[in-house]
Tab-separated table of C-alpha atoms in Angstrom:
chain	number	residue	atom	x	y	z
J	23	THR	CA	0.000	0.000	0.000
J	24	GLN	CA	1.621	3.204	-1.097
J	25	LEU	CA	1.189	6.144	1.207
J	26	LEU	CA	1.626	9.743	0.166
J	27	GLU	CA	2.674	12.255	2.749
J	28	GLN	CA	2.119	15.909	2.034
J	29	SER	CA	3.889	18.747	3.772
J	30	PRO	CA	3.275	21.147	5.212
J	31	GLN	CA	-0.225	20.289	6.347
J	32	PHE	CA	-1.148	23.979	6.673
J	33	LEU	CA	0.454	27.050	5.134
J	34	SER	CA	-0.579	30.667	5.559
J	35	ILE	CA	1.283	33.354	3.609
J	36	GLN	CA	0.916	36.907	2.366
J	37	GLU	CA	0.032	37.786	-1.191
J	38	GLY	CA	3.112	38.005	-3.378
J	39	GLU	CA	5.184	35.434	-1.495
J	40	ASN	CA	6.539	32.246	-3.054
J	41	LEU	CA	5.899	28.792	-1.632
J	42	THR	CA	6.638	25.135	-2.197
J	43	VAL	CA	4.591	22.155	-1.034
J	44	TYR	CA	5.759	18.575	-1.118
J	45	CYS	CA	4.383	15.119	-1.758
J	46	ASN	CA	6.554	12.184	-0.676
J	47	SER	CA	6.290	8.422	-0.697
J	48	SER	CA	8.465	5.344	-0.377
J	49	SER	CA	6.679	3.826	-3.375
J	50	VAL	CA	7.287	4.324	-7.067
J	51	PHE	CA	4.398	5.753	-9.057
J	52	SER	CA	3.597	5.332	-12.716
J	53	SER	CA	2.067	8.805	-12.647
J	54	LEU	CA	1.351	11.538	-10.156
J	55	GLN	CA	-1.369	14.144	-10.217
J	56	TRP	CA	-2.010	17.419	-8.413
J	57	TYR	CA	-5.481	18.708	-7.636
J	58	ARG	CA	-6.839	21.869	-6.026
J	59	GLN	CA	-10.015	21.738	-3.984
J	60	GLU	CA	-12.128	24.650	-2.779
J	61	PRO	CA	-14.617	24.399	0.110
J	62	GLY	CA	-17.819	22.603	-0.815
J	63	GLU	CA	-16.499	21.460	-4.174
J	64	GLY	CA	-14.729	18.461	-5.627
J	65	PRO	CA	-11.010	18.485	-6.461
J	66	VAL	CA	-10.001	19.911	-9.827
J	67	LEU	CA	-7.105	18.369	-11.737
J	68	LEU	CA	-4.163	20.738	-12.221
J	69	VAL	CA	-1.534	18.514	-13.796
J	70	THR	CA	-0.391	14.950	-14.412
J	71	VAL	CA	3.320	14.056	-14.468
J	72	VAL	CA	4.537	10.694	-15.699
J	73	THR	CA	8.289	10.874	-16.388
J	74	GLY	CA	10.938	10.970	-13.673
J	75	GLY	CA	12.463	14.462	-13.489
J	76	GLU	CA	9.590	15.976	-15.457
J	77	VAL	CA	8.796	19.646	-14.871
J	78	LYS	CA	5.511	21.212	-15.917
J	79	LYS	CA	4.455	24.816	-15.659
J	80	LEU	CA	0.939	26.179	-15.398
J	81	LYS	CA	1.162	29.987	-15.258
J	82	ARG	CA	2.643	30.710	-11.796
J	83	LEU	CA	2.585	27.037	-10.734
J	84	THR	CA	5.560	24.748	-11.342
J	85	PHE	CA	5.245	21.005	-10.788
J	86	GLN	CA	8.188	18.620	-10.567
J	87	PHE	CA	8.235	14.835	-10.479
J	88	GLY	CA	11.209	13.314	-8.685
J	89	ASP	CA	13.820	11.434	-10.683
J	90	ALA	CA	12.896	8.173	-8.928
J	91	ARG	CA	9.160	8.862	-9.350
J	92	LYS	CA	8.581	8.673	-5.600
J	93	ASP	CA	8.002	12.328	-4.841
J	94	SER	CA	6.781	15.587	-6.287
J	95	SER	CA	6.721	19.282	-5.492
J	96	LEU	CA	4.469	22.188	-6.348
J	97	HIS	CA	5.964	25.667	-6.376
J	98	ILE	CA	3.792	28.778	-6.588
J	99	THR	CA	5.374	32.091	-7.514
J	100	ALA	CA	3.872	35.361	-6.295
J	101	ALA	CA	0.897	33.735	-4.605
J	102	GLN	CA	-2.498	35.392	-4.915
J	103	PRO	CA	-5.633	35.077	-2.749
J	104	GLY	CA	-7.219	33.082	-5.562
J	105	ASP	CA	-4.621	30.352	-4.956
J	106	THR	CA	-6.195	29.621	-1.586
J	107	GLY	CA	-7.387	26.041	-1.335
J	108	LEU	CA	-6.545	22.456	-0.467
J	109	TYR	CA	-3.796	21.036	-2.685
J	110	LEU	CA	-3.890	17.267	-3.078
J	111	CYS	CA	-1.389	14.972	-4.684
J	112	ALA	CA	-2.404	11.549	-5.966
J	113	GLY	CA	-0.214	8.710	-7.175
J	114	GLU	CA	-1.054	5.787	-9.415
J	115	GLY	CA	0.638	2.559	-8.354
J	116	VAL	CA	1.644	-0.353	-10.514
J	117	ASN	CA	-1.925	-1.648	-10.697
J	118	ASN	CA	-4.247	0.460	-12.798
J	119	ASN	CA	-7.134	2.157	-10.998
J	120	ASP	CA	-5.208	2.108	-7.734
J	121	MET	CA	-4.885	5.854	-7.267
J	122	ARG	CA	-3.992	6.942	-3.736
J	123	PHE	CA	-4.365	10.472	-2.411
J	124	GLY	CA	-2.386	12.401	0.132
J	125	ALA	CA	-4.220	14.228	2.937
J	126	GLY	CA	-3.420	17.592	1.349
J	127	THR	CA	-1.831	20.946	2.094
J	128	ARG	CA	-4.296	23.666	3.049
J	129	LEU	CA	-2.993	26.953	1.666
J	130	THR	CA	-4.283	30.370	2.702
J	131	VAL	CA	-3.036	33.448	0.869
J	132	LYS	CA	-3.859	36.678	2.684
J	133	PRO	CA	-4.372	39.924	0.741
A	19	ASP	CA	-22.043	22.192	-18.108
A	20	ALA	CA	-20.790	20.195	-15.126
A	21	GLY	CA	-20.703	16.837	-16.944
A	22	ILE	CA	-21.023	15.049	-13.632
A	23	THR	CA	-23.658	15.579	-10.960
A	24	GLN	CA	-24.188	13.996	-7.581
A	25	SER	CA	-27.434	13.728	-5.670
A	26	PRO	CA	-28.378	14.505	-3.051
A	27	ARG	CA	-25.876	17.213	-2.052
A	28	HIS	CA	-26.688	16.805	1.626
A	29	LYS	CA	-28.363	14.030	3.575
A	30	VAL	CA	-28.961	13.213	7.207
A	31	THR	CA	-29.992	9.668	7.978
A	32	GLU	CA	-30.403	7.421	10.982
A	33	THR	CA	-28.131	4.557	11.965
A	34	GLY	CA	-29.270	1.282	10.452
A	35	THR	CA	-31.137	2.722	7.479
A	36	PRO	CA	-30.129	2.054	3.867
A	37	VAL	CA	-28.915	5.015	1.846
A	38	THR	CA	-28.273	5.366	-1.887
A	39	LEU	CA	-26.190	8.102	-3.450
A	40	ARG	CA	-26.355	8.764	-7.160
A	41	CYS	CA	-23.721	9.882	-9.618
A	42	HIS	CA	-24.768	10.894	-13.123
A	43	GLN	CA	-22.423	11.773	-16.005
A	44	THR	CA	-23.039	13.164	-19.466
A	45	GLU	CA	-19.473	12.603	-20.754
A	46	ASN	CA	-19.889	8.950	-21.765
A	47	HIS	CA	-16.705	8.093	-19.839
A	48	ARG	CA	-16.002	4.432	-19.242
A	49	TYR	CA	-14.614	4.683	-15.711
A	50	MET	CA	-16.504	5.870	-12.639
A	51	TYR	CA	-15.345	5.962	-9.034
A	52	TRP	CA	-16.699	6.551	-5.551
A	53	TYR	CA	-14.410	8.132	-2.943
A	54	ARG	CA	-14.943	9.297	0.601
A	55	GLN	CA	-13.076	12.235	2.099
A	56	ASP	CA	-12.400	12.498	5.808
A	57	PRO	CA	-10.137	14.916	7.704
A	58	GLY	CA	-6.598	13.596	7.952
A	59	HIS	CA	-7.247	10.717	5.551
A	60	GLY	CA	-7.508	12.380	2.196
A	61	LEU	CA	-9.645	10.707	-0.424
A	62	ARG	CA	-10.078	6.953	-0.171
A	63	LEU	CA	-11.477	4.757	-2.922
A	64	ILE	CA	-14.630	2.818	-2.057
A	65	HIS	CA	-15.566	1.138	-5.350
A	66	TYR	CA	-15.048	1.771	-9.015
A	67	SER	CA	-16.565	0.713	-12.316
A	68	TYR	CA	-14.833	0.041	-15.631
A	69	GLY	CA	-18.013	-0.474	-17.619
A	70	VAL	CA	-21.692	-1.293	-17.405
A	71	LYS	CA	-22.151	-4.026	-14.787
A	72	ASP	CA	-18.352	-4.163	-14.255
A	73	THR	CA	-17.301	-3.047	-10.796
A	74	ASP	CA	-14.521	-3.705	-8.331
A	75	LYS	CA	-13.674	-2.977	-4.718
A	76	GLY	CA	-11.436	-0.204	-3.516
A	77	GLU	CA	-9.515	0.416	-0.331
A	78	VAL	CA	-12.530	0.928	1.981
A	79	SER	CA	-15.359	-1.104	0.467
A	80	ASP	CA	-16.760	-2.784	3.591
A	81	GLY	CA	-20.372	-1.726	4.233
A	82	TYR	CA	-20.827	-0.341	0.707
A	83	SER	CA	-22.170	-1.746	-2.544
A	84	VAL	CA	-22.425	-0.239	-6.016
A	85	SER	CA	-24.322	-0.750	-9.210
A	86	ARG	CA	-23.914	0.474	-12.747
A	87	SER	CA	-26.754	-0.523	-15.034
A	88	LYS	CA	-26.174	2.320	-17.505
A	89	THR	CA	-23.014	4.085	-18.658
A	90	GLU	CA	-24.181	7.382	-17.201
A	91	ASP	CA	-25.226	6.284	-13.702
A	92	PHE	CA	-23.192	4.870	-10.821
A	93	LEU	CA	-25.012	4.243	-7.554
A	94	LEU	CA	-23.439	3.849	-4.126
A	95	THR	CA	-25.488	2.096	-1.455
A	96	LEU	CA	-24.842	1.957	2.248
A	97	GLU	CA	-26.711	-1.187	3.217
A	98	SER	CA	-27.129	-0.224	6.880
A	99	ALA	CA	-25.654	3.169	7.652
A	100	THR	CA	-23.318	3.557	10.623
A	101	SER	CA	-21.891	6.681	12.257
A	102	SER	CA	-18.439	5.801	10.867
A	103	GLN	CA	-19.865	6.342	7.401
A	104	THR	CA	-20.496	10.021	8.112
A	105	SER	CA	-18.337	11.630	5.461
A	106	VAL	CA	-18.239	13.596	2.245
A	107	TYR	CA	-18.651	11.303	-0.743
A	108	PHE	CA	-17.244	12.177	-4.152
A	109	CYS	CA	-17.909	10.583	-7.473
A	110	ALA	CA	-15.284	10.842	-10.198
A	111	ILE	CA	-15.139	9.937	-13.863
A	112	SER	CA	-12.282	9.210	-16.222
A	113	GLU	CA	-12.263	8.465	-19.919
A	114	PHE	CA	-9.191	6.202	-19.967
A	115	GLY	CA	-8.608	5.284	-16.332
A	116	SER	CA	-7.253	6.876	-13.176
A	117	ASN	CA	-3.753	7.273	-14.636
A	118	TYR	CA	-5.124	10.040	-16.862
A	119	GLY	CA	-6.827	12.061	-14.130
A	120	TYR	CA	-10.299	12.430	-12.779
A	121	THR	CA	-13.181	14.842	-13.084
A	122	PHE	CA	-14.914	15.018	-9.736
A	123	GLY	CA	-18.476	15.813	-8.814
A	124	SER	CA	-19.306	18.400	-6.168
A	125	GLY	CA	-19.820	15.813	-3.443
A	126	THR	CA	-22.530	14.568	-1.105
A	127	ARG	CA	-22.253	15.389	2.583
A	128	LEU	CA	-23.755	12.461	4.485
A	129	THR	CA	-24.403	12.562	8.210
A	130	VAL	CA	-25.452	9.387	10.033
A	131	VAL	CA	-27.018	10.109	13.428
């Protein structure tokens, strides 16, 4: 059973600051996804990474998949209040349809 | 234009009663999933379906059953609700499987009293 640990659990920053959140596991994943969830809504897919060392950018968000495909990071540049939410990582194990989610990082960006 | 809707959005039920949650999609996606979300646990897979009448168990399937008689509908049934099943339930769909990412519904908040 692969477990994903996300850190930090909570993060509160001022608008304009940069931040990085992490997703770590002892297991190898065939792919890893990041989602953002707002209160009262379901998670929304931000990105999927599949290749070790892969870096993807989505405007001010940069996602990196570790070389060994066991970990990932999400970096946000110049955070804005609209970035506030719960950020979830999810990893697909060797068996298809065995996606496991981390507990999330709850980010608050203050104006 | 949601593509996936869950009903009801909120429900309060008594211990021991059966409860059915519905997930409806208009995307014609093959795969459908039921997750529950609890504080500190993230999202945990209950059951999933890879086609009409084709379903399989997930990580936390005890006390739950599912049915998929049509491509667009995936039903989750709690046979006899318990307080430990108080949670937020999310349905998700995927065209090619979980490896390619999910589209989630807005969730059903279920309280068992």
